[in-house]
CSV table of C-alpha atoms and ligand atoms in Angstrom, one decimal:
chain,number,residue,atom,x,y,z
A,162,LEU,CA,-26.6,-2.8,12.1
A,163,LEU,CA,-24.4,-0.3,10.5
A,164,GLN,CA,-26.3,2.5,8.9
A,165,TYR,CA,-24.2,3.8,5.9
A,166,PRO,CA,-24.0,7.5,5.1
A,167,PRO,CA,-26.5,8.6,2.4
A,168,GLU,CA,-23.5,10.0,0.5
A,169,LEU,CA,-22.1,6.4,0.3
A,170,GLU,CA,-25.4,4.7,-0.5
A,171,LYS,CA,-26.2,7.2,-3.2
A,172,ARG,CA,-23.1,6.5,-5.3
A,173,TYR,CA,-22.1,3.0,-4.2
A,174,THR,CA,-23.8,-0.4,-3.9
A,175,VAL,CA,-22.3,-1.7,-0.7
A,176,LYS,CA,-21.8,-5.5,-0.8
A,177,GLU,CA,-20.3,-8.1,1.6
A,178,THR,CA,-17.5,-7.7,4.1
A,179,ILE,CA,-14.3,-8.8,2.4
A,180,GLY,CA,-11.9,-8.5,5.2
A,181,SER,CA,-11.0,-6.7,8.4
A,182,GLY,CA,-7.9,-4.7,9.2
A,183,GLY,CA,-7.5,-4.0,12.9
A,184,PHE,CA,-10.2,-1.7,14.0
A,185,ALA,CA,-11.8,-1.5,10.6
A,186,LYS,CA,-14.2,-3.5,8.5
A,187,VAL,CA,-13.5,-3.7,4.7
A,188,LYS,CA,-16.5,-4.0,2.5
A,189,LEU,CA,-16.7,-4.6,-1.2
A,190,ALA,CA,-18.7,-2.0,-3.1
A,191,ILE,CA,-19.6,-1.1,-6.7
A,192,HIS,CA,-19.1,2.5,-7.9
A,193,LYS,CA,-22.5,3.0,-9.6
A,194,ALA,CA,-21.3,5.6,-12.1
A,195,THR,CA,-18.6,3.3,-13.6
A,196,GLY,CA,-19.5,-0.2,-12.4
A,197,GLU,CA,-16.0,-0.6,-11.0
A,198,LYS,CA,-15.4,-2.5,-7.8
A,199,VAL,CA,-14.0,-0.6,-4.8
A,200,ALA,CA,-12.9,-1.5,-1.3
A,201,VAL,CA,-14.5,0.6,1.5
A,202,LYS,CA,-12.7,0.7,4.8
A,203,VAL,CA,-15.3,1.6,7.5
A,204,MET,CA,-14.3,2.8,10.9
A,205,CYS,CA,-16.7,3.8,13.7
A,206,LYS,CA,-15.2,6.9,15.4
A,207,ASP,CA,-16.4,6.1,18.9
A,208,SER,CA,-14.9,2.6,18.9
A,209,LEU,CA,-11.5,4.0,17.8
A,210,GLY,CA,-10.7,5.6,21.2
A,211,GLU,CA,-7.0,6.5,21.2
A,212,ASP,CA,-6.6,5.0,17.8
A,213,LEU,CA,-8.4,8.0,16.3
A,214,HIS,CA,-5.0,9.7,15.7
A,215,ARG,CA,-3.8,6.6,13.9
A,216,VAL,CA,-6.8,6.9,11.5
A,217,GLN,CA,-6.0,10.6,10.9
A,218,LEU,CA,-2.4,9.6,10.1
A,219,GLU,CA,-3.5,6.8,7.8
A,220,ILE,CA,-5.8,9.3,6.0
A,221,ASP,CA,-2.9,11.8,5.8
A,222,ALA,CA,-0.7,9.1,4.4
A,223,LEU,CA,-3.2,7.8,1.8
A,224,LYS,CA,-4.0,11.4,0.7
A,225,SER,CA,-0.3,12.2,0.2
A,226,LEU,CA,0.7,8.9,-1.5
A,227,SER,CA,-0.3,8.3,-5.1
A,228,HIS,CA,1.8,5.5,-6.7
A,229,ARG,CA,1.2,2.5,-8.9
A,230,HIS,CA,2.2,0.1,-6.1
A,231,ILE,CA,0.3,1.8,-3.3
A,232,CYS,CA,-3.4,1.2,-2.8
A,233,GLN,CA,-5.0,4.3,-4.2
A,234,LEU,CA,-7.4,6.3,-2.0
A,235,TYR,CA,-10.4,7.4,-4.1
A,236,GLU,CA,-12.8,9.1,-1.8
A,237,ILE,CA,-13.2,9.9,1.9
A,238,ILE,CA,-16.8,10.1,3.3
A,239,GLU,CA,-16.8,11.3,6.9
A,240,THR,CA,-19.8,11.6,9.2
A,241,PRO,CA,-20.0,12.5,12.9
A,242,VAL,CA,-19.8,8.8,13.7
A,243,LEU,CA,-18.0,7.1,10.8
A,244,PHE,CA,-14.9,7.3,8.5
A,245,CYS,CA,-15.4,5.6,5.1
A,246,LEU,CA,-12.2,5.3,3.0
A,247,ILE,CA,-13.1,4.3,-0.5
A,248,MET,CA,-10.0,2.7,-2.2
A,249,GLU,CA,-9.1,0.8,-5.3
A,250,TYR,CA,-10.0,-2.9,-5.1
A,251,ALA,CA,-7.4,-5.6,-5.4
A,252,PRO,CA,-8.9,-8.8,-6.8
A,253,GLY,CA,-5.8,-10.9,-6.4
A,254,GLY,CA,-5.9,-11.1,-2.6
A,255,GLU,CA,-2.9,-11.0,-0.2
A,256,LEU,CA,0.7,-11.8,-1.4
A,257,PHE,CA,0.8,-13.9,1.8
A,258,ASP,CA,-1.7,-16.4,0.3
A,259,TYR,CA,0.0,-16.3,-3.1
A,260,ILE,CA,3.3,-17.5,-1.5
A,261,ILE,CA,1.6,-20.2,0.6
A,262,ALA,CA,-0.2,-21.5,-2.4
A,263,ARG,CA,3.2,-22.0,-4.2
A,264,ASP,CA,5.2,-22.9,-1.1
A,265,ARG,CA,7.7,-20.3,-2.2
A,266,LEU,CA,8.4,-18.1,-5.2
A,267,LYS,CA,10.9,-18.8,-8.0
A,268,GLU,CA,13.7,-16.2,-8.0
A,269,HIS,CA,12.5,-14.4,-11.1
A,270,GLU,CA,9.1,-13.9,-9.6
A,271,ALA,CA,10.5,-12.8,-6.3
A,272,VAL,CA,12.6,-10.2,-8.2
A,273,LYS,CA,9.5,-8.8,-9.9
A,274,PHE,CA,7.5,-8.5,-6.7
A,275,PHE,CA,10.4,-7.3,-4.5
A,276,ARG,CA,11.3,-4.5,-7.0
A,277,GLN,CA,7.7,-3.3,-6.8
A,278,ILE,CA,7.7,-3.3,-3.0
A,279,ALA,CA,11.1,-1.6,-2.9
A,280,VAL,CA,10.0,1.3,-5.1
A,281,ALA,CA,6.7,1.6,-3.1
A,282,VAL,CA,8.7,1.8,0.2
A,283,ALA,CA,11.2,4.2,-1.4
A,284,TYR,CA,8.4,6.4,-2.6
A,285,CYS,CA,6.7,6.4,0.9
A,286,HIS,CA,10.0,7.4,2.5
A,287,SER,CA,10.6,10.1,-0.1
A,288,LYS,CA,7.2,11.5,0.9
A,289,GLY,CA,8.1,11.4,4.6
A,290,PHE,CA,6.1,8.3,5.6
A,291,ILE,CA,7.3,5.2,7.5
A,292,HIS,CA,5.0,2.2,6.9
A,293,ARG,CA,6.1,0.1,10.0
A,294,ASP,CA,4.0,-2.9,9.2
A,295,LEU,CA,5.6,-4.3,6.0
A,296,LYS,CA,4.6,-7.9,5.5
A,297,PRO,CA,3.0,-10.1,2.8
A,298,GLU,CA,-0.4,-9.7,4.4
A,299,ASN,CA,-0.3,-6.0,3.6
A,300,LEU,CA,0.6,-6.5,0.0
A,301,LEU,CA,-2.3,-7.2,-2.4
A,302,LEU,CA,-2.3,-8.4,-6.0
A,303,ASP,CA,-4.3,-6.4,-8.6
A,304,GLU,CA,-5.8,-7.7,-11.8
A,305,GLN,CA,-2.4,-7.5,-13.6
A,306,GLN,CA,-0.7,-9.5,-10.7
A,307,ASN,CA,1.1,-6.3,-9.6
A,308,LEU,CA,1.4,-5.4,-5.9
A,309,LYS,CA,-0.4,-2.7,-4.0
A,310,LEU,CA,0.8,-1.8,-0.5
A,311,ILE,CA,-2.0,-1.3,2.0
A,312,ASP,CA,-2.7,-0.6,5.7
A,313,PHE,CA,-1.0,2.6,6.8
A,314,GLY,CA,-2.7,2.3,10.1
A,315,LEU,CA,0.6,2.0,11.9
A,316,ALA,CA,2.4,4.5,9.6
A,317,SER,CA,4.4,7.4,11.1
A,318,LYS,CA,5.3,10.7,9.6
A,319,PRO,CA,8.4,11.9,11.6
A,320,MET,CA,9.5,15.4,11.0
A,321,ASP,CA,12.7,14.2,9.5
A,322,VAL,CA,12.1,10.8,8.1
A,323,LYS,CA,15.9,10.0,8.0
A,324,HIS,CA,16.9,11.1,11.4
A,325,GLN,CA,14.1,11.6,13.8
A,326,LEU,CA,13.8,8.8,16.3
A,327,LEU,CA,10.5,6.8,16.8
A,328,HIS,CA,9.6,5.1,20.0
A,329,THR,CA,6.5,3.0,19.4
A,330,CYS,CA,7.1,-0.7,19.3
A,331,CYS,CA,4.6,-1.8,16.7
A,332,GLY,CA,4.1,-4.0,13.6
A,333,SER,CA,4.2,-7.7,13.5
A,334,PRO,CA,7.0,-9.2,15.8
A,335,ALA,CA,8.4,-11.6,13.1
A,336,TYR,CA,9.0,-8.6,10.8
A,337,ALA,CA,10.1,-6.1,13.5
A,338,ALA,CA,13.7,-4.9,13.6
A,339,PRO,CA,16.0,-5.7,16.6
A,340,GLU,CA,16.1,-2.0,17.6
A,341,VAL,CA,12.3,-1.8,17.5
A,342,ILE,CA,11.7,-4.8,19.8
A,343,SER,CA,14.4,-3.8,22.2
A,344,GLY,CA,12.4,-0.7,23.0
A,345,GLN,CA,15.2,1.7,22.0
A,346,PRO,CA,14.4,4.8,20.0
A,347,TYR,CA,14.8,3.9,16.3
A,348,ILE,CA,15.0,5.4,12.9
A,349,GLY,CA,11.8,4.5,11.0
A,350,THR,CA,13.4,4.1,7.5
A,351,GLU,CA,16.0,1.7,8.9
A,352,ALA,CA,13.3,-0.4,10.6
A,353,ASP,CA,11.3,-0.6,7.4
A,354,LEU,CA,14.4,-1.9,5.6
A,355,TRP,CA,14.9,-4.7,8.1
A,356,SER,CA,11.2,-5.7,7.5
A,357,MET,CA,12.1,-5.7,3.7
A,358,GLY,CA,14.8,-8.3,4.6
A,359,VAL,CA,12.3,-10.5,6.4
A,360,LEU,CA,9.9,-10.1,3.5
A,361,LEU,CA,12.5,-11.0,0.9
A,362,TYR,CA,13.4,-14.1,2.9
A,363,ALA,CA,9.7,-15.1,3.1
A,364,LEU,CA,9.3,-14.6,-0.7
A,365,LEU,CA,12.3,-16.9,-1.5
A,366,CYS,CA,11.9,-19.5,1.3
A,367,GLY,CA,8.2,-19.6,2.0
A,368,PHE,CA,8.9,-19.4,5.8
A,369,LEU,CA,10.2,-16.8,8.2
A,370,PRO,CA,13.9,-16.2,9.1
A,371,PHE,CA,13.1,-15.7,12.8
A,372,ASP,CA,10.1,-17.8,14.0
A,373,ASP,CA,9.1,-19.2,17.4
A,374,ASP,CA,5.8,-19.7,19.1
A,375,ASN,CA,7.4,-18.2,22.3
A,376,THR,CA,7.6,-14.5,21.8
A,377,ALA,CA,10.6,-14.1,24.2
A,378,THR,CA,12.5,-16.7,22.1
A,379,LEU,CA,11.5,-15.0,18.9
A,380,TYR,CA,12.8,-11.7,20.2
A,381,ARG,CA,16.1,-13.3,21.2
A,382,LEU,CA,16.4,-14.8,17.7
A,383,ILE,CA,15.8,-11.4,16.1
A,384,GLN,CA,18.3,-9.6,18.4
A,385,GLU,CA,20.9,-12.3,17.7
A,386,GLY,CA,20.1,-11.9,14.0
A,387,LYS,CA,21.1,-15.4,13.2
A,388,TYR,CA,19.1,-17.2,10.5
A,389,LYS,CA,19.6,-20.1,8.1
A,390,VAL,CA,20.0,-19.5,4.4
A,391,PRO,CA,18.8,-22.5,2.4
A,392,ASP,CA,21.5,-23.6,-0.1
A,393,ARG,CA,19.2,-23.3,-3.0
A,394,LEU,CA,19.1,-19.5,-2.7
A,395,SER,CA,21.4,-17.7,-5.2
A,396,LYS,CA,24.5,-16.0,-3.7
A,397,GLU,CA,23.2,-12.6,-4.9
A,398,SER,CA,19.9,-13.0,-3.1
A,399,ALA,CA,21.6,-14.3,0.0
A,400,ARG,CA,23.9,-11.2,0.0
A,401,LEU,CA,20.9,-8.9,-0.3
A,402,ILE,CA,19.1,-10.6,2.6
A,403,GLN,CA,22.3,-10.4,4.6
A,404,GLY,CA,22.6,-6.6,3.8
A,405,LEU,CA,19.0,-6.0,5.0
A,406,LEU,CA,19.1,-8.3,8.1
A,407,GLN,CA,21.9,-6.5,9.8
A,408,VAL,CA,21.2,-6.2,13.5
A,409,ASP,CA,23.2,-2.9,13.7
A,410,PRO,CA,20.9,-0.5,11.8
A,411,LYS,CA,24.0,1.6,10.8
A,412,ARG,CA,25.4,-1.4,8.9
A,413,ARG,CA,22.1,-2.1,7.3
A,414,LEU,CA,21.5,-1.3,3.6
A,415,THR,CA,19.7,2.0,2.9
A,416,VAL,CA,16.8,2.2,0.5
A,417,THR,CA,19.2,3.6,-2.1
A,418,ASP,CA,21.6,0.7,-1.6
A,419,LEU,CA,18.6,-1.6,-2.0
A,420,LEU,CA,17.3,0.0,-5.2
A,421,THR,CA,20.8,-0.2,-6.8
A,422,HIS,CA,21.5,-3.8,-5.6
A,423,PRO,CA,22.5,-6.1,-8.5
A,424,TRP,CA,19.9,-8.7,-7.5
A,425,LEU,CA,17.1,-6.2,-8.4
A,426,CYS,CA,18.5,-6.2,-11.9
A,427,SER,CA,18.9,-9.9,-12.3
A,428,ASN,CA,17.1,-11.6,-15.3
A,429,ASP,CA,18.3,-8.7,-17.4
A,430,ARG,CA,16.0,-6.2,-15.7
A,431,PRO,CA,16.8,-2.5,-16.2
A,432,PRO,CA,18.0,-0.6,-13.2
A,433,VAL,CA,15.2,1.1,-11.2
A,434,GLN,CA,14.7,4.5,-12.6
A,435,PRO,CA,14.3,7.7,-10.5
A,436,TYR,CA,10.8,8.1,-12.1
A,437,ASP,CA,9.7,4.8,-10.5
A,438,ILE,CA,10.2,6.3,-7.1
A,439,LEU,CA,8.9,9.8,-7.8
A,440,GLU,CA,5.9,8.9,-10.0
A,441,ASP,CA,2.7,10.4,-8.6
A,442,VAL,CA,-0.6,10.0,-10.5
A,443,ARG,CA,-1.3,13.7,-9.8
A,444,MET,CA,1.9,14.7,-11.5
A,445,ARG,CA,0.9,13.0,-14.7
A,446,ASP,CA,-0.9,15.1,-17.4
A,447,VAL,CA,-4.7,15.1,-16.8
A,448,ASP,CA,-6.5,12.8,-19.1
A,449,MET,CA,-8.7,15.3,-20.9
A,450,ASP,CA,-10.8,12.6,-22.6
A,451,VAL,CA,-11.9,11.4,-19.2
A,452,VAL,CA,-12.5,15.0,-18.0
A,453,GLN,CA,-14.6,15.6,-21.1
A,454,GLN,CA,-16.7,12.5,-20.4
A,455,MET,CA,-17.1,13.6,-16.8
A,456,ALA,CA,-18.2,17.1,-17.9
A,457,VAL,CA,-21.0,15.5,-20.0
A,458,HIS,CA,-21.9,13.2,-17.1
A,459,PHE,CA,-22.3,16.1,-14.7
A,460,GLY,CA,-23.8,18.4,-17.4
A,461,VAL,CA,-21.1,21.1,-16.9
A,462,SER,CA,-18.6,22.7,-19.3
A,463,LEU,CA,-15.1,21.2,-19.7
A,464,SER,CA,-13.6,24.4,-18.2
A,465,ASP,CA,-15.9,24.0,-15.1
A,466,MET,CA,-15.0,20.2,-14.8
A,467,HIS,CA,-11.2,20.5,-15.1
A,468,PRO,CA,-10.7,22.4,-11.8
A,469,LEU,CA,-12.9,20.0,-9.9
A,470,VAL,CA,-10.7,17.1,-11.0
A,471,VAL,CA,-7.3,18.7,-10.4
A,472,ASN,CA,-8.6,19.8,-7.0
A,473,TRP,CA,-7.9,16.2,-5.7
A,474,ALA,CA,-10.4,16.7,-2.9
A,475,PHE,CA,-11.0,12.9,-2.6
A,476,ASP,CA,-14.6,13.6,-3.3
A,477,LYS,CA,-17.1,12.3,-6.0
A,478,TYR,CA,-15.0,13.9,-8.7
A,479,THR,CA,-11.7,12.3,-7.6
A,480,VAL,CA,-13.2,8.8,-7.4
A,481,LEU,CA,-14.9,9.2,-10.8
A,482,TYR,CA,-11.7,10.4,-12.5
A,483,LEU,CA,-9.4,7.8,-10.9
A,484,SER,CA,-11.9,5.0,-11.4
A,485,MET,CA,-12.3,5.9,-15.1
A,486,LEU,CA,-8.5,6.1,-15.5
A,487,LYS,CA,-8.1,2.7,-14.0
A,488,ALA,CA,-10.8,1.1,-16.2
A,489,LYS,CA,-9.1,2.8,-19.2
A,490,GLU,CA,-5.7,1.4,-18.2
A,491,ASN,CA,-7.3,-2.1,-17.9
A,492,GLY,CA,-8.6,-1.7,-21.4
A,493,LYS,CA,-12.2,-1.4,-20.3
A,494,ILE,CA,-14.6,1.1,-22.0
A,495,VAL,CA,-16.8,2.9,-19.5
A,496,LYS,CA,-19.9,4.7,-20.7
A,497,LEU,CA,-21.0,7.3,-18.2
A,498,SER,CA,-24.7,7.8,-18.1
A,499,ARG,CA,-26.0,11.4,-18.0
A,500,LEU,CA,-26.9,12.3,-14.4
A,501,TRP,CA,-30.6,13.0,-13.8
A,502,TYR,CA,-29.7,15.4,-11.0
A,503,PRO,CA,-26.4,17.1,-11.8
A,504,ALA,CA,-26.6,19.0,-8.6
A,505,ASP,CA,-26.2,15.7,-6.7
B,264,H91,C1,-3.5,-7.6,7.3
B,264,H91,N1,-4.7,-8.0,6.5
B,264,H91,C2,-5.6,-8.8,7.4
B,264,H91,C3,-5.5,-6.8,6.1
B,264,H91,C4,-6.5,-7.3,5.1
B,264,H91,C5,-7.6,-6.2,4.9
B,264,H91,C6,-8.6,-6.6,3.9
B,264,H91,C7,-7.9,-6.8,2.6
B,264,H91,N2,-8.8,-7.2,1.5
B,264,H91,C8,-9.5,-8.4,1.6
B,264,H91,O1,-9.6,-9.0,2.7
B,264,H91,N3,-10.2,-8.9,0.5
B,264,H91,C9,-9.9,-8.4,-0.8
B,264,H91,C10,-9.4,-7.0,-0.8
B,264,H91,C11,-9.5,-6.3,-2.0
B,264,H91,N4,-9.1,-5.1,-2.1
B,264,H91,C12,-8.7,-4.4,-1.0
B,264,H91,C13,-8.3,-3.1,-1.2
B,264,H91,C14,-7.8,-2.3,-0.1
B,264,H91,C15,-7.8,-2.9,1.1
B,264,H91,C16,-7.3,-2.2,2.3
B,264,H91,C17,-6.5,-1.0,2.0
B,264,H91,C18,-6.0,-0.3,3.1
B,264,H91,CL1,-5.1,1.2,2.8
B,264,H91,C19,-6.2,-0.7,4.4
B,264,H91,O2,-5.7,0.0,5.5
B,264,H91,C20,-7.0,-1.9,4.6
B,264,H91,CL2,-7.2,-2.4,6.3
B,264,H91,C21,-7.5,-2.6,3.6
B,264,H91,C22,-8.1,-4.3,1.3
B,264,H91,C23,-8.6,-5.0,0.2
B,264,H91,C24,-8.9,-6.4,0.3
B,264,H91,C25,-6.8,-7.9,2.7
B,264,H91,C26,-5.8,-7.5,3.7
């Protein structure tokens, strides 16, 4: 049986396992101070083996990425044997199931979701991270039916995100770019954009552009880059898919082309703003009301509390601040009880 760290048990009520992601178990937990649900990704160090560096990279990615369409890391609790990543909980489940339940999405809904994924991926790339496993299973819905990108377990942080070549063939075959599955060195950003093309096709069609039970056949289909476009797709969406599913990565749309593509502005949507791609929760002004409530909760002065919040140490202060902020954004009033043992 897994013995959780006292640090985790003290401030969270750990509930059932809600999913598994590769070499990790994801548990539902309740943040005692706010009553908010959180997701805890638990990884045993000794069963990670050579995957340990991947976990370090995922932690590096999650600590660096703070965006409304990326699953927010709240706290990291590490012991000699365990990593526990406490993250925001997404009650709406996987986008994958959402599409299956509806067969396929209507165009206006696909635009809404695809814009969110596009700005999240553009933000990741602007921060120097390649996701490398973009697929509907790694996009979760929150309480407002907005998307959260998860699982940076295969992410990469090349020195120069736009030019450095990557070599690892990883991700899910059906979403992998031709250059990735052919084993050639590839540019991560270009490979992510191909996956975006497969994702968009899946959103609008409800099935995959390249699909075959035989992996060798699947690889051939991807490298040929031939796929059927159902007649019911709008010309604009078909053109966007075509721009993304270019076998030659040099002919493929870049993330900038994607963000300025007319289809993203269909249904009279405003063009994507630079802020959508640069926004970082930590760049916003600190919510001093929340800091004030935290100061009372911990029994310290406001001037002592403020530095602990803006320190962004992904500790008990970070999780409390972000959890309060999220509750406030969801219109929930959270009353923090005074701590009996402020030193805790
Ligand atoms: C590819 N699939 C199998 C992966 C599954 C993993 C479990 C997921 N999940 C549930 O099963 N139930 C509900 C649920 C609610 N909130 C979540 C918040 C974060 C994460 C999360 C975040 C990161 Cl960054 C990460 O790396 C991993 Cl592995 C998980 C998972 C949540 C979740 C769904 C997708």
